Structure formats: structure tokens, C-alpha cells
Amino acid sequence: MNDSRSVLITDDEPLARQRIRRLVEALPGYRVCGESVDGDSTLRQVAELEPDILLLDIRMPGMDGMEAANRLSQLSNPPALIFCTAYDHYAIQAFDVQAIAYLLKPVRKEALAEALARAGRVNRVQLQTLNGQASQSPEQLAVRTHRGTELIDLSEILYCEADQKYVTIHHSRGETVCDYTLKELENSYPRVLLRTHRNTLVGVRFIQRLKRTADGQNLVVLREGQGELPVSRRHASNVRHWLQEHQPG
């Protein structure tokens, strides 16, 4: 298990620590390297054990989890951070300290497994950044779901599709329904998402080319075999302009 990722668990409730430990140890590729009960002991354990991943509660006596996260974020190579809490109203603050995920108690095994996997990917990005191979870690979009708040890497968004009052974000790991409007997403991330239809935004990273069908309809072809999406006449010129600016030749 030399290649397993080390996990530090912080929670002031012994039963909560035991339950999370059981969940982690049931997943291949991870090992619990230690436990702490508050923010102060977390900082000491991180310095001593250098864990790859930190599972952190927020409400604790003394220094709480959010303050500990703020201090850890100042480190040159902090552990990947996953909040595990009973409260959903700290989600925006969690985003501010670059948390990988925000899981609500009782933490589900499937949600924890997904968050740990994402933490592994972000750690590699952080390592590349330290080596000067990347300028920054990926930006993320915080989406509130029935499981809590999910953080989606903007670079993984294939397209966003409006259907009645909800928008579905299609990304590399699946689909997430959110209550953002397309306009909000378009205005917030103009360099990442391009309008192709009144009901659709496409992640520019996945735009390969624009094609015209025999019946005159425009389609945007996505990279990596991710399919094709209709482009309205109103937005076809914008897509062509983007391609001319960003595609070689």
C-alpha cells in the first residue's frame, strides 16, 4: 500500500471520526494516517503527518474548521481539503478556501469515494503548479444539490442545457442539475462557456469544429467523441468567430 493516499480525519465527535474512518478504510487506495479533534490539533497533525487529504469538520471547540482551512490554504503544498459537516450554510466559504468537496453528514460512501477521487486529481494539478508546469489550479463552480454542495471543475464542463426552470450541467463525471440560469453562468464565465443556442452553453475547451448538415442546420462538434449540439442561426456567427480566433489555421 505504498502508493495509497494518506487521509487525516478531523472531527470533535468520536463516533463521527469512527464512522468516517470505516468508510475511508473500506475504499481501496486510501489509508487513515491520523485523527484530530479541533483546528489547533489539525494544524499540528498536518505539519507532522503531511497527509495527502484532509477530511475536516467545521463546527468544533476552539479553532473551528474554517479558520484551520484558512491557515492551511497559506501553505505552499496544503493537503486536498474535503469538508464533512452537518451544516450547509458554509458552502461559499468552503469555495473560498479551495475545498474539493463539501459533504453533508451523514456522509455517504459513494459521495466520499467521488470526493476522494477528485482530491487525487487536484493534488496532481497542485504538484504541476509547484513544478512550474501549470499557472494555476482549475477554477470551480459551486452547485448546491440534494447531497450538499458539489464543486465542478469549469474545465470539465461539456455543456449546460436549460430545460424549463432548471439547468443541467453535463460534465466529464456525469450530470448535475442546478438552479443557476444560463445567463448567470454565461455572464460569470465568459471565457469558459460559449452561447450556441438560447437553451445551451458549450464549454469552449470541448469545441472542435462547426459543421453544416444537408438541410442547412449548424452543429457544433465536441472533442473526444462527446457528440454534436445544435447551433441556432442567431449564434452561429459567434461560434465561427470564436473558432477563427482560437483554432489554428
Short mmCIF file of C-alpha atoms in Angstrom, two decimals:
data_model
loop_
_atom_site.label_atom_id
_atom_site.label_comp_id
_atom_site.label_asym_id
_atom_site.label_seq_id
_atom_site.Cartn_x
_atom_site.Cartn_y
_atom_site.Cartn_z
CA MET A 1 0.00 0.00 0.00
CA ASN A 2 2.95 2.29 -0.57
CA ASP A 3 1.03 4.13 -3.29
CA SER A 4 -2.07 4.65 -1.12
CA ARG A 5 -3.12 8.21 -0.33
CA SER A 6 -2.96 9.28 3.32
CA VAL A 7 -6.05 10.78 4.92
CA LEU A 8 -6.31 12.84 8.12
CA ILE A 9 -9.73 12.96 9.81
CA THR A 10 -10.73 15.96 11.94
CA ASP A 11 -13.95 15.90 13.98
CA ASP A 12 -14.61 16.61 17.64
CA GLU A 13 -17.15 13.75 17.86
CA PRO A 14 -15.55 10.29 18.38
CA LEU A 15 -18.45 8.44 16.74
CA ALA A 16 -18.24 10.65 13.67
CA ARG A 17 -14.49 10.00 13.38
CA GLN A 18 -15.05 6.26 13.72
CA ARG A 19 -17.72 6.21 11.02
CA ILE A 20 -15.64 8.21 8.55
CA ARG A 21 -12.60 6.05 9.30
CA ARG A 22 -14.62 2.93 8.44
CA LEU A 23 -15.77 4.50 5.18
CA VAL A 24 -12.24 5.51 4.17
CA GLU A 25 -10.69 2.17 5.09
CA ALA A 26 -13.34 0.36 3.03
CA LEU A 27 -12.13 2.17 -0.10
CA PRO A 28 -9.06 0.83 -1.92
CA GLY A 29 -6.13 3.19 -2.33
CA TYR A 30 -6.59 5.20 0.88
CA ARG A 31 -5.32 4.90 4.44
CA VAL A 32 -6.10 6.91 7.56
CA CYS A 33 -2.84 8.35 8.86
CA GLY A 34 -4.29 10.11 11.89
CA GLU A 35 -7.16 11.84 13.66
CA SER A 36 -7.58 15.25 15.29
CA VAL A 37 -10.33 16.88 17.32
CA ASP A 38 -10.08 20.63 16.61
CA GLY A 39 -8.35 23.22 14.47
CA ASP A 40 -5.21 23.51 16.58
CA SER A 41 -4.54 19.77 16.61
CA THR A 42 -5.28 19.65 12.88
CA LEU A 43 -2.53 22.16 12.11
CA ARG A 44 -0.08 20.18 14.24
CA GLN A 45 -1.06 16.88 12.60
CA VAL A 46 -0.80 18.29 9.09
CA ALA A 47 2.72 19.55 9.84
CA GLU A 48 3.74 16.23 11.40
CA LEU A 49 2.00 13.70 9.14
CA GLU A 50 1.83 15.62 5.82
CA PRO A 51 -1.43 13.95 4.75
CA ASP A 52 -2.50 13.97 1.11
CA ILE A 53 -6.15 14.62 2.01
CA LEU A 54 -7.87 16.26 4.98
CA LEU A 55 -11.47 15.41 5.93
CA LEU A 56 -12.47 18.38 8.06
CA ASP A 57 -15.48 19.17 10.22
CA ILE A 58 -16.36 22.86 10.61
CA ARG A 59 -18.06 23.43 13.97
CA MET A 60 -15.58 22.44 16.67
CA PRO A 61 -14.49 23.92 20.01
CA GLY A 62 -11.59 26.35 19.91
CA MET A 63 -10.29 26.98 16.41
CA ASP A 64 -13.02 25.80 14.06
CA GLY A 65 -12.56 24.03 10.76
CA MET A 66 -12.96 27.13 8.61
CA GLU A 67 -10.22 29.01 10.44
CA ALA A 68 -7.95 25.95 10.19
CA ALA A 69 -8.69 25.73 6.47
CA ASN A 70 -7.80 29.40 6.03
CA ARG A 71 -4.45 28.85 7.70
CA LEU A 72 -3.74 25.68 5.74
CA SER A 73 -4.50 27.45 2.47
CA GLN A 74 -1.44 29.64 3.08
CA LEU A 75 0.87 26.62 2.90
CA SER A 76 2.87 26.03 -0.27
CA ASN A 77 1.56 22.47 -0.57
CA PRO A 78 -1.55 22.02 1.60
CA PRO A 79 -3.50 18.76 1.72
CA ALA A 80 -6.53 18.49 -0.52
CA LEU A 81 -9.48 19.63 1.59
CA ILE A 82 -12.88 17.95 1.91
CA PHE A 83 -15.36 19.38 4.40
CA CYS A 84 -17.64 16.90 6.23
CA THR A 85 -20.25 18.83 8.19
CA ALA A 86 -23.85 18.81 9.35
CA TYR A 87 -24.37 22.41 8.19
CA ASP A 88 -24.89 23.52 4.60
CA HIS A 89 -24.51 27.30 5.02
CA TYR A 90 -20.70 27.37 4.95
CA ALA A 91 -20.53 26.26 1.31
CA ILE A 92 -19.49 29.62 -0.14
CA GLN A 93 -16.73 29.97 2.45
CA ALA A 94 -15.62 26.45 1.58
CA PHE A 95 -15.28 27.55 -2.02
CA ASP A 96 -13.12 30.49 -0.89
CA VAL A 97 -10.57 28.16 0.72
CA GLN A 98 -10.41 25.91 -2.37
CA ALA A 99 -12.21 22.93 -0.84
CA ILE A 100 -12.51 19.97 -3.20
CA ALA A 101 -15.94 18.98 -1.88
CA TYR A 102 -18.48 19.87 0.77
CA LEU A 103 -20.18 16.74 2.11
CA LEU A 104 -23.15 16.80 4.45
CA LYS A 105 -23.40 14.36 7.35
CA PRO A 106 -24.19 11.56 7.45
CA VAL A 107 -21.57 11.19 4.74
CA ARG A 108 -22.50 8.63 2.10
CA LYS A 109 -19.87 6.14 0.95
CA GLU A 110 -20.48 6.94 -2.73
CA ALA A 111 -20.15 10.70 -2.20
CA LEU A 112 -16.97 10.24 -0.17
CA ALA A 113 -15.44 7.95 -2.80
CA GLU A 114 -16.13 10.52 -5.53
CA ALA A 115 -14.72 13.37 -3.44
CA LEU A 116 -11.55 11.42 -2.62
CA ALA A 117 -11.03 10.63 -6.29
CA ARG A 118 -11.39 14.30 -7.18
CA ALA A 119 -8.94 15.20 -4.41
CA GLY A 120 -6.36 12.95 -6.05
CA ARG A 121 -6.74 14.75 -9.38
CA VAL A 122 -6.45 18.19 -7.78
CA ASN A 123 -3.34 17.14 -5.89
CA ARG A 124 -1.66 16.31 -9.20
CA VAL A 125 -2.58 19.74 -10.53
CA GLN A 126 -1.14 21.36 -7.41
CA LEU A 127 2.07 19.39 -7.90
CA GLN A 128 2.32 20.56 -11.52
CA THR A 129 1.82 24.13 -10.33
CA LEU A 130 4.68 23.81 -7.84
CA ASN A 131 6.87 22.43 -10.62
CA GLY A 132 6.04 25.41 -12.83
CA GLN A 133 4.15 23.29 -15.37
CA ALA A 134 0.78 24.97 -14.80
CA SER A 135 -0.13 28.54 -13.97
CA GLN A 136 -2.97 27.82 -11.57
CA SER A 137 -5.32 25.17 -10.24
CA PRO A 138 -8.68 24.80 -12.00
CA GLU A 139 -11.49 27.19 -11.27
CA GLN A 140 -14.55 25.53 -9.83
CA LEU A 141 -18.29 26.09 -9.83
CA ALA A 142 -20.18 25.51 -6.56
CA VAL A 143 -23.54 23.82 -7.15
CA ARG A 144 -25.98 23.00 -4.36
CA THR A 145 -27.52 19.55 -4.79
CA HIS A 146 -29.56 17.18 -2.63
CA ARG A 147 -26.23 15.71 -1.41
CA GLY A 148 -24.90 19.07 -0.31
CA THR A 149 -22.68 21.35 -2.38
CA GLU A 150 -20.81 19.89 -5.32
CA LEU A 151 -17.75 21.62 -6.77
CA ILE A 152 -17.38 21.15 -10.53
CA ASP A 153 -14.17 21.99 -12.35
CA LEU A 154 -15.05 24.50 -15.06
CA SER A 155 -12.59 22.78 -17.39
CA GLU A 156 -14.70 19.60 -17.16
CA ILE A 157 -17.98 21.20 -18.31
CA LEU A 158 -19.06 19.89 -21.72
CA TYR A 159 -22.23 21.95 -21.98
CA CYS A 160 -25.07 23.45 -19.94
CA GLU A 161 -28.62 22.86 -21.09
CA ALA A 162 -31.75 24.69 -19.95
CA ASP A 163 -34.97 22.72 -19.61
CA GLN A 164 -37.93 24.64 -18.20
CA LYS A 165 -36.77 26.15 -14.89
CA TYR A 166 -33.62 24.07 -14.31
CA VAL A 167 -30.22 23.92 -15.97
CA THR A 168 -28.38 20.61 -16.31
CA ILE A 169 -24.59 20.82 -16.33
CA HIS A 170 -23.09 17.98 -18.39
CA HIS A 171 -19.50 17.39 -17.32
CA SER A 172 -16.80 14.74 -17.51
CA ARG A 173 -18.12 12.93 -14.43
CA GLY A 174 -21.81 12.96 -15.35
CA GLU A 175 -24.67 15.41 -14.97
CA THR A 176 -25.59 17.89 -12.24
CA VAL A 177 -28.87 19.80 -12.06
CA CYS A 178 -28.55 23.35 -10.72
CA ASP A 179 -30.77 26.37 -10.17
CA TYR A 180 -28.43 28.82 -11.92
CA THR A 181 -29.77 30.35 -15.12
CA LEU A 182 -27.82 30.11 -18.37
CA LYS A 183 -27.46 33.89 -18.30
CA GLU A 184 -25.86 33.80 -14.86
CA LEU A 185 -23.38 31.14 -15.99
CA GLU A 186 -22.67 32.94 -19.26
CA ASN A 187 -22.01 36.25 -17.50
CA SER A 188 -19.88 34.68 -14.77
CA TYR A 189 -17.65 32.55 -17.03
CA PRO A 190 -17.49 34.19 -20.49
CA ARG A 191 -14.04 32.74 -21.21
CA VAL A 192 -15.15 29.21 -20.37
CA LEU A 193 -18.72 28.91 -21.66
CA LEU A 194 -19.93 29.98 -25.13
CA ARG A 195 -23.57 30.51 -26.07
CA THR A 196 -24.58 28.31 -29.03
CA HIS A 197 -28.35 28.29 -28.60
CA ARG A 198 -30.89 30.04 -26.40
CA ASN A 199 -31.02 26.80 -24.38
CA THR A 200 -27.33 25.86 -24.49
CA LEU A 201 -23.86 26.95 -23.38
CA VAL A 202 -20.86 24.90 -24.51
CA GLY A 203 -17.54 24.52 -22.71
CA VAL A 204 -15.05 26.11 -25.11
CA ARG A 205 -12.40 23.54 -24.23
CA PHE A 206 -14.53 20.89 -25.93
CA ILE A 207 -15.40 22.78 -29.12
CA GLN A 208 -13.77 21.06 -32.09
CA ARG A 209 -15.49 22.49 -35.16
CA LEU A 210 -18.72 23.78 -36.65
CA LYS A 211 -20.45 21.76 -39.36
CA ARG A 212 -23.48 22.30 -41.55
CA THR A 213 -25.92 19.49 -42.29
CA ALA A 214 -27.54 18.80 -45.66
CA ASP A 215 -30.71 20.52 -44.53
CA GLY A 216 -28.81 23.66 -43.53
CA GLN A 217 -28.64 23.17 -39.77
CA ASN A 218 -25.48 24.17 -37.91
CA LEU A 219 -23.96 21.78 -35.38
CA VAL A 220 -21.02 22.21 -33.04
CA VAL A 221 -18.88 19.06 -32.90
CA LEU A 222 -17.40 18.32 -29.48
CA ARG A 223 -13.94 16.90 -28.92
CA GLU A 224 -13.22 13.42 -27.54
CA GLY A 225 -16.29 11.97 -29.24
CA GLN A 226 -18.65 13.79 -26.89
CA GLY A 227 -21.26 14.31 -29.58
CA GLU A 228 -22.81 17.19 -31.50
CA LEU A 229 -25.11 20.02 -30.42
CA PRO A 230 -27.39 22.28 -32.48
CA VAL A 231 -26.31 25.87 -33.06
CA SER A 232 -29.02 28.44 -33.69
CA ARG A 233 -28.74 30.81 -36.65
CA ARG A 234 -28.58 33.69 -34.22
CA HIS A 235 -25.44 32.32 -32.53
CA ALA A 236 -23.70 30.63 -35.48
CA SER A 237 -21.64 33.71 -36.35
CA ASN A 238 -20.37 33.99 -32.76
CA VAL A 239 -19.28 30.35 -32.82
CA ARG A 240 -17.48 30.87 -36.16
CA HIS A 241 -15.77 33.96 -34.77
CA TRP A 242 -14.62 32.06 -31.69
CA LEU A 243 -13.22 29.25 -33.85
CA GLN A 244 -11.36 31.72 -36.07
CA GLU A 245 -9.72 33.29 -33.01
CA HIS A 246 -8.87 30.10 -31.15
CA GLN A 247 -8.30 27.37 -33.72
CA PRO A 248 -5.00 27.10 -35.62
CA GLY A 249 -5.13 27.51 -39.35
#
